[in-house]
Coordinates of C-alpha atoms and ligand atoms in Angstrom, one line a residue:
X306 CA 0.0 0.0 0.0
X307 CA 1.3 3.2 -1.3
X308 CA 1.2 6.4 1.4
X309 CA -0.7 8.5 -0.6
X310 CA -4.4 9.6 -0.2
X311 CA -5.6 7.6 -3.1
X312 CA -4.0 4.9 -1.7
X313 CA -6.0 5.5 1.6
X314 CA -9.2 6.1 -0.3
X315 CA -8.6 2.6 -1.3
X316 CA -7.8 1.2 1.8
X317 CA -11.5 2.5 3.2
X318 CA -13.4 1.2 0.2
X319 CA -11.7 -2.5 1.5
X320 CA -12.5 -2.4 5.0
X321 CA -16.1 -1.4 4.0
X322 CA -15.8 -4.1 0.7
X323 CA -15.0 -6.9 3.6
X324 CA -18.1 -6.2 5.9
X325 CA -16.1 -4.6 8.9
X326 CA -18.0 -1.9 10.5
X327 CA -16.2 1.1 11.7
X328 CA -16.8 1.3 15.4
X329 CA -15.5 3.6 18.5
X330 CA -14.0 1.7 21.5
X331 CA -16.8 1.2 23.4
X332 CA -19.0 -0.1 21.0
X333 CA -19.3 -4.0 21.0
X334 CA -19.7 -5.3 17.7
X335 CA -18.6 -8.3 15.9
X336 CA -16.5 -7.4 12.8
X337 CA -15.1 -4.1 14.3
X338 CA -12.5 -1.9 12.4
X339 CA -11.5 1.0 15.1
X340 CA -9.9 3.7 13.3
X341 CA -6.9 5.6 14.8
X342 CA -4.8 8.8 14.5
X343 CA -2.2 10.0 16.3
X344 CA -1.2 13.2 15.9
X345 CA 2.9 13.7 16.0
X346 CA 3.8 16.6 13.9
X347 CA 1.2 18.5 11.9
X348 CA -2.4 19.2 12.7
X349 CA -2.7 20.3 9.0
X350 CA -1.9 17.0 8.0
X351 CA -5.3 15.4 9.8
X352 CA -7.6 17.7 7.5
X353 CA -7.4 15.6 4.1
X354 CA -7.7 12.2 6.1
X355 CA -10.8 13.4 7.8
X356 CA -11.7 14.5 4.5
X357 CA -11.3 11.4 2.7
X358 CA -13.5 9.6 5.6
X359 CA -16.0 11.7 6.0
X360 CA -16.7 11.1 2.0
X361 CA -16.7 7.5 2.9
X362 CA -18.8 7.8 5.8
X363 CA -16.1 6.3 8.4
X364 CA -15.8 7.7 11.6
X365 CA -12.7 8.0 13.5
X366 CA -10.7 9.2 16.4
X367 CA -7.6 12.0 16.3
X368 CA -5.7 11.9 19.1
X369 CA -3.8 15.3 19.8
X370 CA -1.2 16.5 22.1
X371 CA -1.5 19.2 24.3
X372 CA 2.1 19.0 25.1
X373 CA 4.3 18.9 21.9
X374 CA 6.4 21.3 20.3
X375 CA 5.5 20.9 16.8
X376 CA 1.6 22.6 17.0
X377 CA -0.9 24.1 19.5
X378 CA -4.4 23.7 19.7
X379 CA -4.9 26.4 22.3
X380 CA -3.7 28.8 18.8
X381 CA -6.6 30.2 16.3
X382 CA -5.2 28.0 13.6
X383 CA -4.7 24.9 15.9
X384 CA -8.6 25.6 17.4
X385 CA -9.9 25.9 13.5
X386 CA -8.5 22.4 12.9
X387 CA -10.3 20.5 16.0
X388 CA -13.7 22.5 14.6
X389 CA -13.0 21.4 11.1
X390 CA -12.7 17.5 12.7
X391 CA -15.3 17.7 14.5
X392 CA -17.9 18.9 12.3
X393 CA -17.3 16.0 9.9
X394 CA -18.2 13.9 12.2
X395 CA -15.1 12.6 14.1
X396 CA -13.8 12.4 17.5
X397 CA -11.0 13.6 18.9
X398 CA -9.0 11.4 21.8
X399 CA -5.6 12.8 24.2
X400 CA -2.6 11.4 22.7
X401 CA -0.2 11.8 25.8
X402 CA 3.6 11.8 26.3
X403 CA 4.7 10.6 29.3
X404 CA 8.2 12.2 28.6
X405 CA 6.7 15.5 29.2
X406 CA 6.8 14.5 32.8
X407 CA 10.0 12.7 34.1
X408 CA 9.5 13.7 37.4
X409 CA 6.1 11.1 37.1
X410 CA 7.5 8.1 35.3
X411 CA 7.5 4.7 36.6
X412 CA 4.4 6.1 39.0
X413 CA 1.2 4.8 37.6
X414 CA -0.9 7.3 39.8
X415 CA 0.5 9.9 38.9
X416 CA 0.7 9.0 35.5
X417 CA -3.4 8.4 36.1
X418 CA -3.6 12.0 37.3
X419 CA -1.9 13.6 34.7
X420 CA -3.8 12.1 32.1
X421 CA -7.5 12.5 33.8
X422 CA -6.0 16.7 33.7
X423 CA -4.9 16.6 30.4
X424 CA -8.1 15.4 29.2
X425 CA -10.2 17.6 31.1
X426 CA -8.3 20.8 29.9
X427 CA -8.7 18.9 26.4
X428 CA -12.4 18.8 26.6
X429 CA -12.8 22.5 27.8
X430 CA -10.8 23.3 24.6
X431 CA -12.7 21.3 22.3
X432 CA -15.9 22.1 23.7
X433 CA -16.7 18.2 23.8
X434 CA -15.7 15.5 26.4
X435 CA -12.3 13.2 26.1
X436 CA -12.9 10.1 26.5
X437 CA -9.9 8.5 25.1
X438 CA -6.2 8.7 25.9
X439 CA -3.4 6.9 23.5
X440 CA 0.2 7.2 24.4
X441 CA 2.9 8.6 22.5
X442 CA 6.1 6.5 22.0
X443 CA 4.9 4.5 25.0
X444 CA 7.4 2.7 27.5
X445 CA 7.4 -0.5 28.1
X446 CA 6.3 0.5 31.8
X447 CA 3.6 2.5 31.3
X448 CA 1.8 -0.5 28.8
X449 CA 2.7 -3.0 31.6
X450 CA 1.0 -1.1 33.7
X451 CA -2.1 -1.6 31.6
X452 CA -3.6 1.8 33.9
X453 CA -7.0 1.8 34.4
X454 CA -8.2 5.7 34.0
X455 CA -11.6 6.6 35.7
X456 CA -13.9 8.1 32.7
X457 CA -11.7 7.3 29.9
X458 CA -10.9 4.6 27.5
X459 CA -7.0 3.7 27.7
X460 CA -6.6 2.3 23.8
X461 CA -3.2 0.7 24.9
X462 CA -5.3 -1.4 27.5
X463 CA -4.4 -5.1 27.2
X464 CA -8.4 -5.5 25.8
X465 CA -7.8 -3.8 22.9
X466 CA -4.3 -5.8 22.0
X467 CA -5.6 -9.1 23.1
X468 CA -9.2 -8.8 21.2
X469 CA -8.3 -6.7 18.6
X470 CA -5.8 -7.5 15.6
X471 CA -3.3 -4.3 15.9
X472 CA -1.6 -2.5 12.7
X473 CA -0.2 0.4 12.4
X474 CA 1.6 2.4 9.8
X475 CA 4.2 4.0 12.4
X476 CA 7.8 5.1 11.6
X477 CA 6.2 5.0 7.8
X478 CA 6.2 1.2 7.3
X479 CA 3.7 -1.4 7.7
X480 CA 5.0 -4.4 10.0
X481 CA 2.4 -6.7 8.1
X482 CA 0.6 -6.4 4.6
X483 CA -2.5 -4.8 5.5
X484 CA -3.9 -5.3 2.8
X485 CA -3.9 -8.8 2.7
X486 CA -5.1 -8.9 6.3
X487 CA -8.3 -7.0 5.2
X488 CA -8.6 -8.9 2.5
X489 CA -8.4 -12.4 4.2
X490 CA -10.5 -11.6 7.0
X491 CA -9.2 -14.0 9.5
X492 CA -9.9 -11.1 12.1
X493 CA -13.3 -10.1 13.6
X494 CA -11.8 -7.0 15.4
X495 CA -9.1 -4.8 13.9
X496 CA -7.3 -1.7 15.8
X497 CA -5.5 0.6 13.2
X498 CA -3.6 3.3 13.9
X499 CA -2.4 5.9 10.8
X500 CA -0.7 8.9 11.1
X501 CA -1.9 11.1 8.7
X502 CA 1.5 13.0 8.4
X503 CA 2.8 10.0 6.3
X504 CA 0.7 10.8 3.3
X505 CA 0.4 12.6 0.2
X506 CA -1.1 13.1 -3.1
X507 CA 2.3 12.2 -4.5
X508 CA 4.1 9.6 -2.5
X509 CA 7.0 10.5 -0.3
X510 CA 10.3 8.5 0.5
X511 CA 10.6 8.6 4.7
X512 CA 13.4 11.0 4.3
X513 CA 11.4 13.3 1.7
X514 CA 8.7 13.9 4.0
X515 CA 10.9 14.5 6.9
X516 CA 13.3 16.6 5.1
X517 CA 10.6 19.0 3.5
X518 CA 8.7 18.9 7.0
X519 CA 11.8 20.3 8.6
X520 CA 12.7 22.5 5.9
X521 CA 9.4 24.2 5.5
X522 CA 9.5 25.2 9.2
X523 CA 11.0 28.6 8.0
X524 CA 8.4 29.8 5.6
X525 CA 6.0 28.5 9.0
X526 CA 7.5 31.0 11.5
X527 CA 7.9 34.0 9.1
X528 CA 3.9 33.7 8.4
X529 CA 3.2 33.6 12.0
X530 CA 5.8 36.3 12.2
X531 CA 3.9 38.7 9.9
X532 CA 0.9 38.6 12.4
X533 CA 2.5 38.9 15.7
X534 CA 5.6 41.8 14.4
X535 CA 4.3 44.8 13.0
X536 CA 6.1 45.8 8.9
X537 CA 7.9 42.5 9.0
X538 CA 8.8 43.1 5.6
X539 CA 10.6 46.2 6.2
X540 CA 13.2 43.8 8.5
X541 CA 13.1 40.4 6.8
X542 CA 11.8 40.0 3.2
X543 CA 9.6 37.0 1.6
X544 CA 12.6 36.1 -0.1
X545 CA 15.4 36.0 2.0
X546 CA 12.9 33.1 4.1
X547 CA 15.1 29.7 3.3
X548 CA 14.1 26.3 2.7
X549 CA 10.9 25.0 1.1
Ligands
LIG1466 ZN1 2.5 9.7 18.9

């Protein structure tokens, strides 16, 4: 499977071809595909996944950080993203990094509290309650734990590893043809997790997409500059911005 959006579209039109029915954690049905998103690097990037759903009538979860470096959702641009989600009909989970907090890890209560915050500040954001938390770059601690979070689903929760077939698309490669495991439908419950900054309308080489990603971080910060730093131009021109 190619990481383009066609390729995606594609992907869909299987999982719907092979009977599964797109369903949220907590639902309980047989032949269950539960469709993730974890959101790294680039809210942007979520907007022509959802897109591509939402024409397809699947539902599914973005998890977003409130503690990264790369984007904020507590910013215009970040808030107009989480609307855009939400009005087409998906729903947006905590994706939580642990590393934010050294001071807490190897302390599943702790751990337990800062998540049950994180998701309330979430929901006040959003305007919607969080019900969902998935972890970003997970220890091997913090799944042993297998933490049990009043009020909110915990996707890395043995349940959903143990009943679910699990596949995800992370570091850019597929561990297993997922394809073929739609296709053969040996499992009644998938979990799959895509990261929607992996694809394109061209596809991308690994390095290409982290290259331009970095690279286009310039043009970025001069456009936020131009709001925030009154005749920009007069200081730094258009032109003299490097990279992509
Ligand atoms: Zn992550």
């Amino acid at each position: 499977m190619k990481f383009t959006y066609l390729s995606y579209e594609k992907l869909l039109n299987s999982i719907i071809k092979n009977n599964y029915i797109f369903s949220d954690y907590k639902d309980n049905v047989e032949k269950a595909v539960i469709l993730r998103h974890d959101v790294d690097y680039s809210l942007e990037k979520t907007i022509r996944i959802a897109e591509i759903e939402k024409k397809n009538n699947v539902n599914s979860t973005f998890f977003i950080m409130l503690t990264c470096d790369f984007y904020n959702i507590f910013s215009l641009s970040g808030r107009n993203v989480v609307d855009k989600l939400l009005s087409l009909g998906h729903d947006i989970g905590l994706h939580f990094d642990e590393m934010r907090y050294p001071e807490i890890i190897g302390k599943p209560k702790e751990i337990i509290d800062k998540i049950v915050l994180e998701a309330s500040i979430l929901s006040k954001v959003i305007g919607k309650e969080v019900t969902k938390v998935s972890m970003h770059r997970p220890s091997k601690e913090i799944i042993e734990a297998n933490l049990t979070i009043p009020q909110i689903v915990n996707t890395y929760s043995y349940k959903y590893f143990s009943e679910y077939k699990y596949i995800s698309d992370s570091r850019r490669r597929w561990r297993e043809p997922i394809l073929d495991i739609i296709n053969g439908r040996q499992y009644e419950k998938i979990q799959i997790l895509i990261h929607p900054f992996w694809y394109n309308d061209e596809e991308l080489s690994l390095e290409d997409t982290i290259r331009m990603y970095v690279n286009s971080a310039n043009r970025e910060r001069y456009r936020n500059l131009i709001d925030n730093f009154t005749n920009l131009f007069e200081v730094m021109r258009d032109k003299d911005v490097m990279g992509v």
